[in-house]
Structures are given as C-alpha cells and as structure tokens.
Short mmCIF file of C-alpha atoms and ligand atoms in Angstrom, two decimals:
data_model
loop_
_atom_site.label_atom_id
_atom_site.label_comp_id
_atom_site.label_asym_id
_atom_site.label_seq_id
_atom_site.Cartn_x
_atom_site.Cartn_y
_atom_site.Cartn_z
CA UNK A 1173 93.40 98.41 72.00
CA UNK A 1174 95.77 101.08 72.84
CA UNK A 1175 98.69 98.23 73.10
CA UNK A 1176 98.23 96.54 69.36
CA UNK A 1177 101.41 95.50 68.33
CA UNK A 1178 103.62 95.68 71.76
CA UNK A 1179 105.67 93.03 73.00
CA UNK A 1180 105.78 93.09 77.14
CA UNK A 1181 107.99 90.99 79.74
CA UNK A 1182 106.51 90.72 83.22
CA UNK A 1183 108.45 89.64 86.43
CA UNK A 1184 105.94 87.65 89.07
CA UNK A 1185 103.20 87.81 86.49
CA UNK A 1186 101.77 84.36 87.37
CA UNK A 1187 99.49 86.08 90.45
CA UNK A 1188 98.69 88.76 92.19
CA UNK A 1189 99.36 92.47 90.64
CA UNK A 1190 101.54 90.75 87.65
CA UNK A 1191 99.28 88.87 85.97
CA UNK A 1192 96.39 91.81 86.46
CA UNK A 1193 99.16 94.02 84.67
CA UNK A 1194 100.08 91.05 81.98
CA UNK A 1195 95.87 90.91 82.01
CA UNK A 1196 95.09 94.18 81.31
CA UNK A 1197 98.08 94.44 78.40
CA UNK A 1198 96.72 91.69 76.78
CA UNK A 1199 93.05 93.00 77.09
CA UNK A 1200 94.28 95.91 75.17
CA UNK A 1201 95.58 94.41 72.58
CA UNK A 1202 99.73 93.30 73.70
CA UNK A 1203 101.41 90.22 73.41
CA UNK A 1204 103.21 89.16 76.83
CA UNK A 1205 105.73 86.74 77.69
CA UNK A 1206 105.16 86.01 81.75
CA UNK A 1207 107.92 84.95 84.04
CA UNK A 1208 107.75 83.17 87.49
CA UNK A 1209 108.78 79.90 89.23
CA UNK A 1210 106.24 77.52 89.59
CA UNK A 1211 105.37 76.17 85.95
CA UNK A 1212 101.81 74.58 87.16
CA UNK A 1213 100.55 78.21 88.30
CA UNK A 1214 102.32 79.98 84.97
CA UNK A 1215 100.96 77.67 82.43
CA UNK A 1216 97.31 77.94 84.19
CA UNK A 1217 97.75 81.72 84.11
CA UNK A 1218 99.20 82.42 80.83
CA UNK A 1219 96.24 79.67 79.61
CA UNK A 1220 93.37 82.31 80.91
CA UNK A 1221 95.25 84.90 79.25
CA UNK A 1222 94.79 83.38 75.74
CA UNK A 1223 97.05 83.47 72.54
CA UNK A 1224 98.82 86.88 73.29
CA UNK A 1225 99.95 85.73 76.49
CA UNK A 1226 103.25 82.99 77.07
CA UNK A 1227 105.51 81.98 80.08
CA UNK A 1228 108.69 81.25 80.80
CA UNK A 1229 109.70 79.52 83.85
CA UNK A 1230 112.57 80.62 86.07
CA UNK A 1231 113.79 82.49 89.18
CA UNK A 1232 113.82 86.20 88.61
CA UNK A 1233 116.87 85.97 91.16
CA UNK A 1234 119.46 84.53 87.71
CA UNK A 1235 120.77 86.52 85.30
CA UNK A 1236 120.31 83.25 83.32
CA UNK A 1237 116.68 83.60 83.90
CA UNK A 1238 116.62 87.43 82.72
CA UNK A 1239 118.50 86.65 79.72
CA UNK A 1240 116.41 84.13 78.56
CA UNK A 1241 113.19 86.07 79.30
CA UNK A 1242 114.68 88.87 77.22
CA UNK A 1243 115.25 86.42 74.54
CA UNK A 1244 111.70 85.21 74.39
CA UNK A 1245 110.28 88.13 74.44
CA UNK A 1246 112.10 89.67 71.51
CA UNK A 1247 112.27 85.80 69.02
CA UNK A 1248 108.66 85.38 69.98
CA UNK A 1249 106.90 88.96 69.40
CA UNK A 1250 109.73 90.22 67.08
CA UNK A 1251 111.11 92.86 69.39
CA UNK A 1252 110.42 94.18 73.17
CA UNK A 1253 108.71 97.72 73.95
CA UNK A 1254 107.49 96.91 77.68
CA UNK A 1255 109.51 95.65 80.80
CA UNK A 1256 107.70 95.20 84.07
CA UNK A 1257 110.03 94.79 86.62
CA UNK A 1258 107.08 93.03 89.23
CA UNK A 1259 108.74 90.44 90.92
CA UNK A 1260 109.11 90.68 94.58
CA UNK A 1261 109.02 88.82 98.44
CA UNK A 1262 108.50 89.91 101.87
CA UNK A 1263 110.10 88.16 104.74
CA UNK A 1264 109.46 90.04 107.71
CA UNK A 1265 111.77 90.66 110.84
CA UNK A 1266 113.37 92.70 112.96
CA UNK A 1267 117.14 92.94 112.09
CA UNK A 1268 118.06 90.74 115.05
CA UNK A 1269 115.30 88.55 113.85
CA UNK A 1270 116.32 88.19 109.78
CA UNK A 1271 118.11 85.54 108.85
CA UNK A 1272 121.05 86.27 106.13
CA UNK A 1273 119.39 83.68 103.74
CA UNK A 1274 115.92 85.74 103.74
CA UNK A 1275 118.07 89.12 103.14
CA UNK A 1276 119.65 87.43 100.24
CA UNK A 1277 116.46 86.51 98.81
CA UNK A 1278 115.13 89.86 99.26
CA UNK A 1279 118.19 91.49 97.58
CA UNK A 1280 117.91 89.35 94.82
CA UNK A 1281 114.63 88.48 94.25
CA UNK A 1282 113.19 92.76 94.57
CA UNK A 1283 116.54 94.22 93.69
CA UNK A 1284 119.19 92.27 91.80
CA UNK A 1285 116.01 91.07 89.29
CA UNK A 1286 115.07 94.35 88.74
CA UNK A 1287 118.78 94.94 87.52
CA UNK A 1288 119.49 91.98 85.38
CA UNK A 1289 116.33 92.22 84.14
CA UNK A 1290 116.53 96.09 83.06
CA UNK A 1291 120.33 95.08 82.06
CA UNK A 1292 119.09 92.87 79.12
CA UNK A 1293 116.28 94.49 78.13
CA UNK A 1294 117.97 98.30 77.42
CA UNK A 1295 118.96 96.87 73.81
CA UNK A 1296 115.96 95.73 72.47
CA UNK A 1297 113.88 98.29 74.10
CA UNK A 1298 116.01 101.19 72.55
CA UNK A 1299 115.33 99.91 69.11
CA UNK A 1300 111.17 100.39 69.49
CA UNK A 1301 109.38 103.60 69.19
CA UNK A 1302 107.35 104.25 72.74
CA UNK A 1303 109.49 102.09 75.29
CA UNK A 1304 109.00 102.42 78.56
CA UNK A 1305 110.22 100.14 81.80
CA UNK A 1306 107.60 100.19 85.23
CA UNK A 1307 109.05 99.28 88.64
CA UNK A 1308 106.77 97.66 91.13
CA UNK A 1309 107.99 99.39 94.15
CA UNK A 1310 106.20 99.86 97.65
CA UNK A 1311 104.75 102.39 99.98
CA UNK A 1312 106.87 100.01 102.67
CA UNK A 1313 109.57 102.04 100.67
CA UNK A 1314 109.04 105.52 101.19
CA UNK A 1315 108.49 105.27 105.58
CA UNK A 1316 110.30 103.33 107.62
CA UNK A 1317 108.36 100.14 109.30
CA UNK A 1318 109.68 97.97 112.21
CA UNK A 1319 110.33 94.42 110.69
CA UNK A 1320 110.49 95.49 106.83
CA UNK A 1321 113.66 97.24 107.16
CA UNK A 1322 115.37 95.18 104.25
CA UNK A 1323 112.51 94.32 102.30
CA UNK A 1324 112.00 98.85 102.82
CA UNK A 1325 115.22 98.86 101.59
CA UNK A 1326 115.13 97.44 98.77
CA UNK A 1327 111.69 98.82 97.46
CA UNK A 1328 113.46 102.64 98.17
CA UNK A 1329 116.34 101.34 95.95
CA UNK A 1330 113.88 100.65 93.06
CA UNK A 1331 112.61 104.33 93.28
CA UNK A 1332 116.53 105.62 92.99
CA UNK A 1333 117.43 103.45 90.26
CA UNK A 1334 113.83 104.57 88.64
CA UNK A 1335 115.52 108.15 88.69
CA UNK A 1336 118.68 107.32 87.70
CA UNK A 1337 117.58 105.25 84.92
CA UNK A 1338 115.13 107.82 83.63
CA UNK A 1339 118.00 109.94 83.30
CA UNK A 1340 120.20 107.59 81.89
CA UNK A 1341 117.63 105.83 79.36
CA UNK A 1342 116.07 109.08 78.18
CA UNK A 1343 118.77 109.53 75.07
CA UNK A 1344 117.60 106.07 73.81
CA UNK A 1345 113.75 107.23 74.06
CA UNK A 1346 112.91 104.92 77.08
CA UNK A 1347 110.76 106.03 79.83
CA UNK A 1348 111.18 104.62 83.28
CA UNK A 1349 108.66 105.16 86.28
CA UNK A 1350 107.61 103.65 89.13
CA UNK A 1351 104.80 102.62 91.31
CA UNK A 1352 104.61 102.52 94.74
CA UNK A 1353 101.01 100.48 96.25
CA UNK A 1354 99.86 100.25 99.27
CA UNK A 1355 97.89 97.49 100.97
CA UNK A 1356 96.92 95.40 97.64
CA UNK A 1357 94.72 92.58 97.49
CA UNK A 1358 96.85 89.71 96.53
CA UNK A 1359 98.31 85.97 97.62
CA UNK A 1360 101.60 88.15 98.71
CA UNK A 1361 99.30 90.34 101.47
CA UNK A 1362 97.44 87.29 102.37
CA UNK A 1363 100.37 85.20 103.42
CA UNK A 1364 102.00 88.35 105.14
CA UNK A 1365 98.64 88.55 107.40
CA UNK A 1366 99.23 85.81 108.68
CA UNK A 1367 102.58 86.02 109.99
CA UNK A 1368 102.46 89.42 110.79
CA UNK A 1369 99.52 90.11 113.64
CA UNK A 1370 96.85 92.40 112.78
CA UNK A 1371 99.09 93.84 109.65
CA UNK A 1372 95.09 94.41 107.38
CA UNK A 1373 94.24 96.70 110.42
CA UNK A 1374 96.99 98.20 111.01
CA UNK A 1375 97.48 99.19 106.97
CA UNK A 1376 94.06 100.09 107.21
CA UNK A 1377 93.94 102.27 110.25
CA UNK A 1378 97.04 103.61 108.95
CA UNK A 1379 95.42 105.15 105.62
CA UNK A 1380 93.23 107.73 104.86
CA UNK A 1381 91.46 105.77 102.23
CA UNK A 1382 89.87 102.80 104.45
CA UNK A 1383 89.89 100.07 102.10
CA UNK A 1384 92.55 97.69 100.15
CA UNK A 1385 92.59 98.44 96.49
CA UNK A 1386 92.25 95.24 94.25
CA UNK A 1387 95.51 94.02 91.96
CA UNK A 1388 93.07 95.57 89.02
CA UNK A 1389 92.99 99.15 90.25
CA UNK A 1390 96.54 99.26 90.69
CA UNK A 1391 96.96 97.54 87.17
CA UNK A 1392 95.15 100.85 85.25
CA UNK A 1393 97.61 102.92 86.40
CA UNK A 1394 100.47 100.32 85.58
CA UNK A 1395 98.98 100.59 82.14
CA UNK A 1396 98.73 104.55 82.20
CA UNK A 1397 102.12 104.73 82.86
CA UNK A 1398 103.57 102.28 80.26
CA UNK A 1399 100.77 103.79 77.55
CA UNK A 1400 103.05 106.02 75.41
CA UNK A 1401 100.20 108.71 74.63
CA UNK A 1402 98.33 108.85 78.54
CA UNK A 1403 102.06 108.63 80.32
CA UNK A 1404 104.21 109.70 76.78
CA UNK A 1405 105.28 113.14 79.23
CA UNK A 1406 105.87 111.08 82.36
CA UNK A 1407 109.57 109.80 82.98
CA UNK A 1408 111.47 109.01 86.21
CA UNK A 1409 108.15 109.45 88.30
CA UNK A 1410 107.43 107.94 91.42
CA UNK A 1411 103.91 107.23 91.76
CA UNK A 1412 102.00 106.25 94.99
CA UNK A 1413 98.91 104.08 95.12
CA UNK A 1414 98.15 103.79 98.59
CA UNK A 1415 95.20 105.27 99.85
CA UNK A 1416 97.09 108.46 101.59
CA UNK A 1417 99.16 105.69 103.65
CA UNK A 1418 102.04 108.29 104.24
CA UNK A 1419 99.61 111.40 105.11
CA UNK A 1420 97.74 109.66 107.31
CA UNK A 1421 100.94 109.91 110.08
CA UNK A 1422 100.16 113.67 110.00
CA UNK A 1423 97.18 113.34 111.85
CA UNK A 1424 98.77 111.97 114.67
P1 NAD B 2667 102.40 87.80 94.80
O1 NAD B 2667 103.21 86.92 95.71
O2 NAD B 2667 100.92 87.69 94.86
O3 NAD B 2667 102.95 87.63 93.36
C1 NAD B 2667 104.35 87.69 93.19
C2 NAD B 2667 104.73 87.05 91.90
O4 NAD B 2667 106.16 87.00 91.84
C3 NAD B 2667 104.23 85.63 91.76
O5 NAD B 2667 103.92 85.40 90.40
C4 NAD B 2667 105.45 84.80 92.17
O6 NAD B 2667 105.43 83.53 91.58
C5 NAD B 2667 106.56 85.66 91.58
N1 NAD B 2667 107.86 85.43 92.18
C6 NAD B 2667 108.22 85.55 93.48
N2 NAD B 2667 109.51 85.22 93.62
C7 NAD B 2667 109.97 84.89 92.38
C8 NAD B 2667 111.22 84.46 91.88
N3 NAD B 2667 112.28 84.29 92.68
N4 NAD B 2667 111.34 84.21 90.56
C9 NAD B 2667 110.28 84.37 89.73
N5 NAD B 2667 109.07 84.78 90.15
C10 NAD B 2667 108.92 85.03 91.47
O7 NAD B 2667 102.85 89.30 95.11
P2 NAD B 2667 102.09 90.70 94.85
O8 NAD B 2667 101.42 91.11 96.10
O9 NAD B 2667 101.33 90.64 93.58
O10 NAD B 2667 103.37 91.63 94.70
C11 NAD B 2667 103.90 92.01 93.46
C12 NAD B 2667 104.87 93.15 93.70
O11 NAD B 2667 104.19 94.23 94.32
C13 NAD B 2667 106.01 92.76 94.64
O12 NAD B 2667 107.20 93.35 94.20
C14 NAD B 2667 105.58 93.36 95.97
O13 NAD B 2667 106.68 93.65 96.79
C15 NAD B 2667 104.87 94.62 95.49
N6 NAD B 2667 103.91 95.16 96.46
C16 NAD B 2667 102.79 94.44 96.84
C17 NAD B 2667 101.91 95.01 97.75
C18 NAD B 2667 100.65 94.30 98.22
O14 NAD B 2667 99.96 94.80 99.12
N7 NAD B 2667 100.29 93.16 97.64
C19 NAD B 2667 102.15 96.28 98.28
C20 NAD B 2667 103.29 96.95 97.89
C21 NAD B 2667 104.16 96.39 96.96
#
C-alpha cells in the first residue's frame, strides 16, 4: 500500500495504459479521479476500480476540462500529489497525407493537455510532500517514422518539457519524468493495426525484445516512477519501455 493517502489525476485513464496506471494506484492503496470523453466507458471503468477510484468526463483538449479535473481531484481527496499526463491519439499520415484537423487534434489532445493539465495542477501539487508529475510519451518520439511525423512530434515535445519542468518544478519539491513505451497492448495499437499495414510486425521485427508488453507491465514502472521512495532520486528522466526498439536499427 505504498500509495495510502495520495490523491492522483489521470488523463485517458478510461482504457488502455491509463486505467492499468489508475489500476495499479488504487491497488496500492490511492484515491484517483479518472478523466476521458466517453462517460459510458468512464463510469464502467472507474466502477471496476471501486471506492478509491472517480471520473470526470471531458476532452483533455480544454483548459475548461483541466481545470475542473484539478478541482476534483483536490475538493474530493483533499489535495493532489499525482498527475498523469496519459492522454493521447495517433492519426497516421504522411505530411501530404494529414489533414490540418487531425494535426490539431494531435497538438491538442498529446501536447496542449499535457500543458493545461500540468498548468493547474503545479499549485496543489507544490503544497504535498512527495509530488511527482509522469508523462506518457512514446518511443515514436525518440526516431523518426514515415507517417507519425506530427504525432513524433509531439511525443519528443513531452520529453523536453519533462526536462524543462524537472528543472523548473524542482524548488517546489515536484518530480517530473517520463515514459516512453513501445508497442503496448491496448485499444489505441489495435485500431492503429488496422489502418496502418503490417504495423504489429513491423514493431515487432523492429525490436530486440520480440513481444508486445501488456498496459500492466508498463503500469509498474509508471508506479516506480511516481513512488516517492523507489523513484524519490529520479527527476527529469526519460525512460524507455520498448523492448530495445531504438537498438535494434544498429543491427542493420
Ligand atoms: P487508448 O486509446 O487505449 O487509451 C487512450 C485514453 O485516452 C482513452 O481513455 C481515451 O478515452 C482517452 N482520450 C483520448 N482522447 C481524449 C480526449 N480528447 N479527451 C479525454 N480523453 C481522451 O491509448 P493507449 O494505447 O492506452 O495510449 C495511452 C498513451 O500512451 C497515449 O498518449 C499514447 O500515445 C501512448 N503510447 C501508446 C503506445 C501503445 O503501443 N499503445 C505506445 C507508445 C505510446
């Protein structure tokens, strides 16, 4: 029960490698508030969750929606220690191919959240003993990868504003890091499989660890990270899950 007592916010928690993160906080004793869209697949998520775990329904994309998430978190659990900036959507294309409507979404949905989001929280979270922030980021955002150029983009900006913010944050005793997976098993990959040919193969053939890690793995080290006595030393780190996906390219 190494999280007794915390209050966490979670972007995208209501599938896929949010809701094993909100899971496995609650499993060890936190209290989450869950934010995503659809309030069908929320409430059915938080439900399994039990007692420690709530919703609130909105797009990640307002800073209405960030506010108000903020809010909840700190009237309903007395204060906020954990931010989990999750959230995030793939719409693949060349650039001749994107349309200007999916690169907005992208911005906003994996990048603008992340800042609104981080934006609200930085009072509450400077007021609790152990806070730390965890960006979902991407292996997609370390290499380059014909038809993820913008959704690439904006997973390499979370890594730099990881930095920065470690840096910044660090005088009010909050630790920021980030995570970057590889080919997780999750709705998100799913749907991307089957608009992008052969993409499972590919990500497999393409790593040295030849398998796709399930949203739980990659949830234990989400919860090392935001633990303040396993990741307590650990600030502005960027932290790659993904099976040796950017070694692999040295072999040719
Ligand atoms: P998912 O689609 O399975 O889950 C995403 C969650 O975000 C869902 O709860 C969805 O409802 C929510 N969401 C999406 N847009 C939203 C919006 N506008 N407002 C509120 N909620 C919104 O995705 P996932 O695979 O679990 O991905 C989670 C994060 O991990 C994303 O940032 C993704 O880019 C990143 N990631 C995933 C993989 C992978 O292989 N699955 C690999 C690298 C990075």
């Amino acid at each position: 029960m190494r999280f007794e007592g915390k209050s966490a916010l979670i972007t995208g928690a209501s599938e896929g490698i949010g809701f094993a993160i909100a899971a496995g906080l609650v499993k060890e004793g936190a209290r989450v508030v869950m934010v995503a869209r659809r309030e069908e697949v929320l409430a059915e998520a938080a439900r399994k969750l039990g007692p420690n775990a709530s919703y609130l329904v909105g797009d990640v994309a307002s800073t209405e929606t960030a506010e108000r998430a903020v809010e909840a978190a700190v009237s309903r659990h007395g204060g906020l220690d954990l931010l989990v900036n999750n959230a995030g959507i793939l719409r693949p294309g060349t650039v001749a191919e994107l349309s200007m409507e999916d690169v907005d979404a992208m911005l906003a949905v994996n990048l603008r959240s992340a800042v609104a989001f981080t934006h609200s929280a930085v009072k509450p979270l400077s007021q609790r003993k152990g806070a730390a922030i965890l960006m979902i980021s991407s292996a997609v955002g370390r290499i380059p990868l014909p038809g993820m150029s913008v959704y690439g983009a904006t997973k390499a900006a979370m890594q730099h504003l990881t930095l920065t913010w470690a840096i910044e944050l660090a005088e009010k005793g909050i630790r920021v890091n980030c995570l970057c997976p590889g080919a997780i098993e999750t709705p998100a990959f799913r749907a991307a499989a089957q608009q992008i040919p052969h993409l499972e193969q590919w990500t497999l053939a393409n790593s040295l660890i030849k398998r796709m890690a399930p949203a739980e793995e990659l949830a234990r080290h989400a919860l090392t990270l935001l633990d303040e006595k396993e990741g307590g030393f650990v600030t502005g780190a960027v932290w790659d899950v993904d099976g040796g996906y950017q070694l692999q390219r040295f072999l040719g």
